Tab-separated table of C-alpha atoms and ligand atoms in Angstrom:
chain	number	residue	atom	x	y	z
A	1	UNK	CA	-9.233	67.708	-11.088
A	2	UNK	CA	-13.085	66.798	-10.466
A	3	UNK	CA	-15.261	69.534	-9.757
A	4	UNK	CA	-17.461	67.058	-7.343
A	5	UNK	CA	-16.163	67.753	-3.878
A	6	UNK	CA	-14.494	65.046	-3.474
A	7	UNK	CA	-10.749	64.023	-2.827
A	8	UNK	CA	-8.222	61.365	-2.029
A	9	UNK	CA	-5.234	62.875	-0.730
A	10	UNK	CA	-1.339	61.204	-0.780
A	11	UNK	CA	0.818	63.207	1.612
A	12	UNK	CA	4.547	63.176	1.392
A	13	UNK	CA	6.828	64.337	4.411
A	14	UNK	CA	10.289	63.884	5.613
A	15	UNK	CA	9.849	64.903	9.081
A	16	UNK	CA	7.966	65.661	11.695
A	17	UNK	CA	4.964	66.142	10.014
A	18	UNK	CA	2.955	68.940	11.980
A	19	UNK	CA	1.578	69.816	8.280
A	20	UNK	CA	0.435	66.632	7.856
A	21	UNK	CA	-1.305	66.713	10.916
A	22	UNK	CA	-3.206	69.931	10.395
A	23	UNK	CA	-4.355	68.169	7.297
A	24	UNK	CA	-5.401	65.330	9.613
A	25	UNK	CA	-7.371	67.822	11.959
A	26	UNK	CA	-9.203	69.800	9.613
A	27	UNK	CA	-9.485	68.066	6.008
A	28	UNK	CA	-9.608	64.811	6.824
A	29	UNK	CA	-12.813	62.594	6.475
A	30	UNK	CA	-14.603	66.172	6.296
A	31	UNK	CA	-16.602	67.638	2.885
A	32	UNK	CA	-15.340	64.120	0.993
A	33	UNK	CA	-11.869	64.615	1.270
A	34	UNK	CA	-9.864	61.657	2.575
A	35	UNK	CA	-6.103	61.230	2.899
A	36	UNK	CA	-5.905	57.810	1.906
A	37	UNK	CA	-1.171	57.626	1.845
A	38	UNK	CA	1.618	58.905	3.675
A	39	UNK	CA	4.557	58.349	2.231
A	40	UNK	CA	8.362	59.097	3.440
A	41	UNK	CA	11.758	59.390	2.444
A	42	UNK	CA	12.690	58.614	5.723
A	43	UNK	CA	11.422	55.710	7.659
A	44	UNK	CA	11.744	57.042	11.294
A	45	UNK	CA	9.725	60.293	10.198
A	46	UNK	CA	7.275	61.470	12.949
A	47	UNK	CA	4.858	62.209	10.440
A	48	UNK	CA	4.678	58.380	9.137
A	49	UNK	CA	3.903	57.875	13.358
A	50	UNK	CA	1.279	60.796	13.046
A	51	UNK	CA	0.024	59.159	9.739
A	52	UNK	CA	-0.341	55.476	12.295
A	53	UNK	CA	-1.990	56.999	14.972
A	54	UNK	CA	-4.874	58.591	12.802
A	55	UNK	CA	-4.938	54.782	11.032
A	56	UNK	CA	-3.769	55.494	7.843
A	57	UNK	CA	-1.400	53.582	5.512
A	58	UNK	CA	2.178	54.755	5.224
A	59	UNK	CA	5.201	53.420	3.307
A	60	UNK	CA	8.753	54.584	3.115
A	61	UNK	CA	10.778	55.426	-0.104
A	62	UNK	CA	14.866	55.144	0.841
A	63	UNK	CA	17.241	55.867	-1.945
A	64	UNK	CA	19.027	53.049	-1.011
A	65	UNK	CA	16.110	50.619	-1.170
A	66	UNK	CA	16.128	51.613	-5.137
A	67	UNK	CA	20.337	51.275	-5.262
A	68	UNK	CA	20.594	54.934	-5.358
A	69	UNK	CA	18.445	55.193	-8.398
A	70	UNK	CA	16.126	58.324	-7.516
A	71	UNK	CA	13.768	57.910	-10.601
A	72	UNK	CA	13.357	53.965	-9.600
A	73	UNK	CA	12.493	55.025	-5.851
A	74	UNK	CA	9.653	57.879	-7.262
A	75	UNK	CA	8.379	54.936	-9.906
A	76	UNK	CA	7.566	53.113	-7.071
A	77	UNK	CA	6.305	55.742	-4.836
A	78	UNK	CA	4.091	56.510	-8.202
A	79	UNK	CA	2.836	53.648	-8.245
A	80	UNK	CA	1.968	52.757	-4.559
A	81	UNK	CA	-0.072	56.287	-4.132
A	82	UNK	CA	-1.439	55.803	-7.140
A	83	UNK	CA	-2.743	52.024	-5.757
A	84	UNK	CA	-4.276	53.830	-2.832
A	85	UNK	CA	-6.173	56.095	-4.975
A	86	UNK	CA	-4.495	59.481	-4.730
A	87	UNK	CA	-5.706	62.004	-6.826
A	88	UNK	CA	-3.675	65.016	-4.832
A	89	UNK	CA	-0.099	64.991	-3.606
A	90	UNK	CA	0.732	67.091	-0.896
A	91	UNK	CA	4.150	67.411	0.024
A	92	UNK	CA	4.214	68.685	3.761
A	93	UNK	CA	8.324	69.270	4.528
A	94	UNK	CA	9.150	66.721	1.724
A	95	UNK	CA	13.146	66.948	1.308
A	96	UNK	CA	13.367	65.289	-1.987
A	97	UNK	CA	13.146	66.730	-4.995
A	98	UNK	CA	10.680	64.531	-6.995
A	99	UNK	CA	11.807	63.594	-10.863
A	100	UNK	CA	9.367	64.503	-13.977
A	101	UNK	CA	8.681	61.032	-13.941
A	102	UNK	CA	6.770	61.030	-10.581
A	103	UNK	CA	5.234	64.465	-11.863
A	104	UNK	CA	3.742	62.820	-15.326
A	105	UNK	CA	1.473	60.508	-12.835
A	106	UNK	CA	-0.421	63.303	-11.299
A	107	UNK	CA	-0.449	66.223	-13.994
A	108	UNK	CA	-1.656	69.581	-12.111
A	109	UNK	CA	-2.007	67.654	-8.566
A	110	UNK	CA	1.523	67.988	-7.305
A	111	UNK	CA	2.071	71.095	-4.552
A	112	UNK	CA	4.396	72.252	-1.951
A	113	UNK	CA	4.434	74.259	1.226
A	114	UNK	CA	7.569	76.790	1.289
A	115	UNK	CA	8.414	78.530	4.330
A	116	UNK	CA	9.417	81.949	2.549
A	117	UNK	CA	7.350	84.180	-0.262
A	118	UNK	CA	8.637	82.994	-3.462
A	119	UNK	CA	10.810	83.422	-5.435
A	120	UNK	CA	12.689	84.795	-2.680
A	121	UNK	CA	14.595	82.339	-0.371
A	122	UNK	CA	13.807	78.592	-1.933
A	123	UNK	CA	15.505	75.557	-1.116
A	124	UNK	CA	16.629	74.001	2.323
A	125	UNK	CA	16.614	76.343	5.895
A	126	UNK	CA	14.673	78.923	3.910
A	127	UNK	CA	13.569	80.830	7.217
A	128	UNK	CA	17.706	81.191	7.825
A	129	UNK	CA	17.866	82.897	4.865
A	130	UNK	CA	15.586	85.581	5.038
A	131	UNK	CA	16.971	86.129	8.931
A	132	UNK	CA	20.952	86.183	7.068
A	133	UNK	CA	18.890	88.363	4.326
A	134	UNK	CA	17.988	91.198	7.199
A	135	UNK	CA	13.900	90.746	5.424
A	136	UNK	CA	11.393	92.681	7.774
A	137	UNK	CA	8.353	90.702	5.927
A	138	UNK	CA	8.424	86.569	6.250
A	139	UNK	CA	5.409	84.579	4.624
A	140	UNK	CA	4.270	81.089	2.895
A	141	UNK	CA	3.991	79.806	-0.470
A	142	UNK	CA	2.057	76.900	-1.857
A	143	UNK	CA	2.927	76.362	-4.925
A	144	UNK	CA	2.457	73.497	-7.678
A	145	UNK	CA	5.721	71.414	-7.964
A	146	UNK	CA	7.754	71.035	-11.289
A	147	UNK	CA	11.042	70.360	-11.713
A	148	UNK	CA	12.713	72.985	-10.631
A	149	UNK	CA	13.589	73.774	-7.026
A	150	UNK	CA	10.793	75.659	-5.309
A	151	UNK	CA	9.707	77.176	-8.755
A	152	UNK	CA	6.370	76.282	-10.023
A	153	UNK	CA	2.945	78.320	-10.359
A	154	UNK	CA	2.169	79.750	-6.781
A	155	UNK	CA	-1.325	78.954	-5.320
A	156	UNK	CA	-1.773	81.152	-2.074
A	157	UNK	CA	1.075	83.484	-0.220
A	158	UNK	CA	0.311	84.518	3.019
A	159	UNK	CA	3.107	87.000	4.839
A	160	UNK	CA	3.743	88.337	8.392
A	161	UNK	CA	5.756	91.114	9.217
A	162	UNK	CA	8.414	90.743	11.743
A	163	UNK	CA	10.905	93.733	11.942
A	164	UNK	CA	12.077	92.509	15.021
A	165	UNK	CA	13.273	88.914	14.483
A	166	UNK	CA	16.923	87.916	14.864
A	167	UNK	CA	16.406	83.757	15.702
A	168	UNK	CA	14.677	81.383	14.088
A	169	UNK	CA	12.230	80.673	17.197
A	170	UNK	CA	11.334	84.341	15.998
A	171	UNK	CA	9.991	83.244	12.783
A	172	UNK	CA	9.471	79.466	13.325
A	173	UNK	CA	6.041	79.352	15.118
A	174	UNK	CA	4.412	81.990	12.905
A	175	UNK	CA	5.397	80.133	9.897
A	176	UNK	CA	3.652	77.145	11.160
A	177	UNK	CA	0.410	79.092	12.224
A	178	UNK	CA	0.410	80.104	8.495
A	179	UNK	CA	0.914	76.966	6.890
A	180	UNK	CA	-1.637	74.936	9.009
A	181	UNK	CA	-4.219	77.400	7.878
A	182	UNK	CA	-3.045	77.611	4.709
A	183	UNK	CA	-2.517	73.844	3.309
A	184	UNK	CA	-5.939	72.614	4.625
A	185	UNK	CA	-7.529	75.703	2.996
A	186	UNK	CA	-5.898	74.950	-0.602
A	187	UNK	CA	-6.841	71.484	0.100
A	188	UNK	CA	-10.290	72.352	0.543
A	189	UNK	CA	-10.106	74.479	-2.881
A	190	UNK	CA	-8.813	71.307	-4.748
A	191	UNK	CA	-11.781	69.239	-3.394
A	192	UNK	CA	-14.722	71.628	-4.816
A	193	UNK	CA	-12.506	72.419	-8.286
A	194	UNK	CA	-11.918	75.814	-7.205
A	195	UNK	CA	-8.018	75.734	-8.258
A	196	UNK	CA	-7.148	76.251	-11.972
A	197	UNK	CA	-4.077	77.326	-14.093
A	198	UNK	CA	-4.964	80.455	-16.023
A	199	UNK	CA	-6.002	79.508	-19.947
A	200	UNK	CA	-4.172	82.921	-20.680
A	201	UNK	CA	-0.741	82.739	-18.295
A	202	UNK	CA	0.639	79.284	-17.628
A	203	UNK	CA	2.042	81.201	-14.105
A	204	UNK	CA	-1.479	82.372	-12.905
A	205	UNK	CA	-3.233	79.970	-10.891
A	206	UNK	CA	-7.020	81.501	-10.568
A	207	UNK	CA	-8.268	80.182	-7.058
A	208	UNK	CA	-11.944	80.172	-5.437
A	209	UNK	CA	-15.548	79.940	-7.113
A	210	UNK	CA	-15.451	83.591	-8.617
A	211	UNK	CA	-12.051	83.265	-10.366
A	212	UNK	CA	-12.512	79.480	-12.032
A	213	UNK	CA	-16.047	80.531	-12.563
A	214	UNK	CA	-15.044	83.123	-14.956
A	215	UNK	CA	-12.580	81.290	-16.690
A	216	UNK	CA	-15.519	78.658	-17.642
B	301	GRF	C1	7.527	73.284	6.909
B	301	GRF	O1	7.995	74.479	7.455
B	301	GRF	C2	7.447	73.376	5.418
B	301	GRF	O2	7.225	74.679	4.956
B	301	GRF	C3	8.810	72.940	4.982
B	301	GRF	O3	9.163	71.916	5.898
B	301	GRF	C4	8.501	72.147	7.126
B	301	GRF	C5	7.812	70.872	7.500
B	301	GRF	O4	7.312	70.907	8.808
B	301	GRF	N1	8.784	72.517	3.601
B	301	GRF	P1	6.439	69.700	9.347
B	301	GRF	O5	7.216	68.409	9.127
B	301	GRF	O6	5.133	69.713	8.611
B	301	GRF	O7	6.257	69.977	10.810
């Protein structure tokens, strides 16, 4: 990733895209970051409407557009961020998994938001799990994608604690107030080079001026 503060962000989302609209609100066409894709799984996605309304250019990525051939759908998702210049993919409630393939395009510049600290509680209806789990501390993870599910190098954790909560509608808005301060904030780090994986721990990602600054 540059160190010149500047960015061209892809954003991938299934659904209805309140992620991708913080990203919109705060990031976007501020300190040189742009989001210049939205891509979807799904075709009647909110977020690809969100992605309209704020003029920018969206395509959608079926399965069954690619004859069921997952690998042959994320080739040509590759490919048509990679046309619009995307340096950074963000994927904001994303429910694919996306093959090694898609991740050899943009080496380092894949993440995730996860509604749960990590490692605890990945996959799908995350927040469910930690209610069934009877957990008195619920939190955020971005986190670099790889392969696995929900399992590469964490960026930023953020937690709340919430002894009290029984429903999701318990959990559910905090979550959200997290992760719309959260992704536009690791965005921001990505645009100045400010994110790094440590030399010394391929886990450790070092994050902010001080940290990258002493790994130079
Ligand atoms: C978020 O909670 C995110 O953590 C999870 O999917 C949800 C997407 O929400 N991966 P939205 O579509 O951004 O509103």
């Amino acid at each position: 990733m540059s160190s010149e503060s500047s960015l061209k962000v892809a954003v991938l989302a299934s659904g209805t895209g309140t992620n991708l609209q913080a990203l919109i609100d705060q990031v976007h066409g501020r300190d040189g970051i742009s989001i210049v894709a939205v891509a979807s799984d799904n075709p009647e996605a909110q977020a690809l409407e969100r992605a309209t309304a704020a003029g920018l250019p969206t395509a959608s990525f079926t399965r069954a557009s690619h004859s069921g051939d997952r690998r042959a759908r994320d080739r040509a998702m590759a490919a048509w961020l990679r046309e619009q210049g995307s340096q950074l993919v963000v994927m904001a409630g994303y429910m694919q998994l996306v093959s090694e393939e898609f991740l050899d395009r943009f080496p380092d510049a894949v993440i995730n938001v996860h509604p749960s600290l990590l490692p605890a509680f990945a996959g799908i209806d995350a927040v469910s799990q930690a209610l069934a789990y009877g957990v008195k501390l619920f939190g955020v993870t971005v986190h670099f994608v790889d392969t696995g599910l929900d399992t590469g190098p964490v960026i930023m954790q953020r937690a709340i604690e919430l002894p009290d909560a029984r429903e999701l509608d318990d959990v559910l808005p905090h979550i959200h107030t997290l992760e719309h301060q959260m992704l536009p904030e690791v965005v921001r780090w990505f645009a100045r080079g400010e994110v790094r994986i440590a030399s010394t721990h391929p886990r450790r990602v070092l994050v902010g001026p001080l940290a990258v600054a002493r790994e130079r």
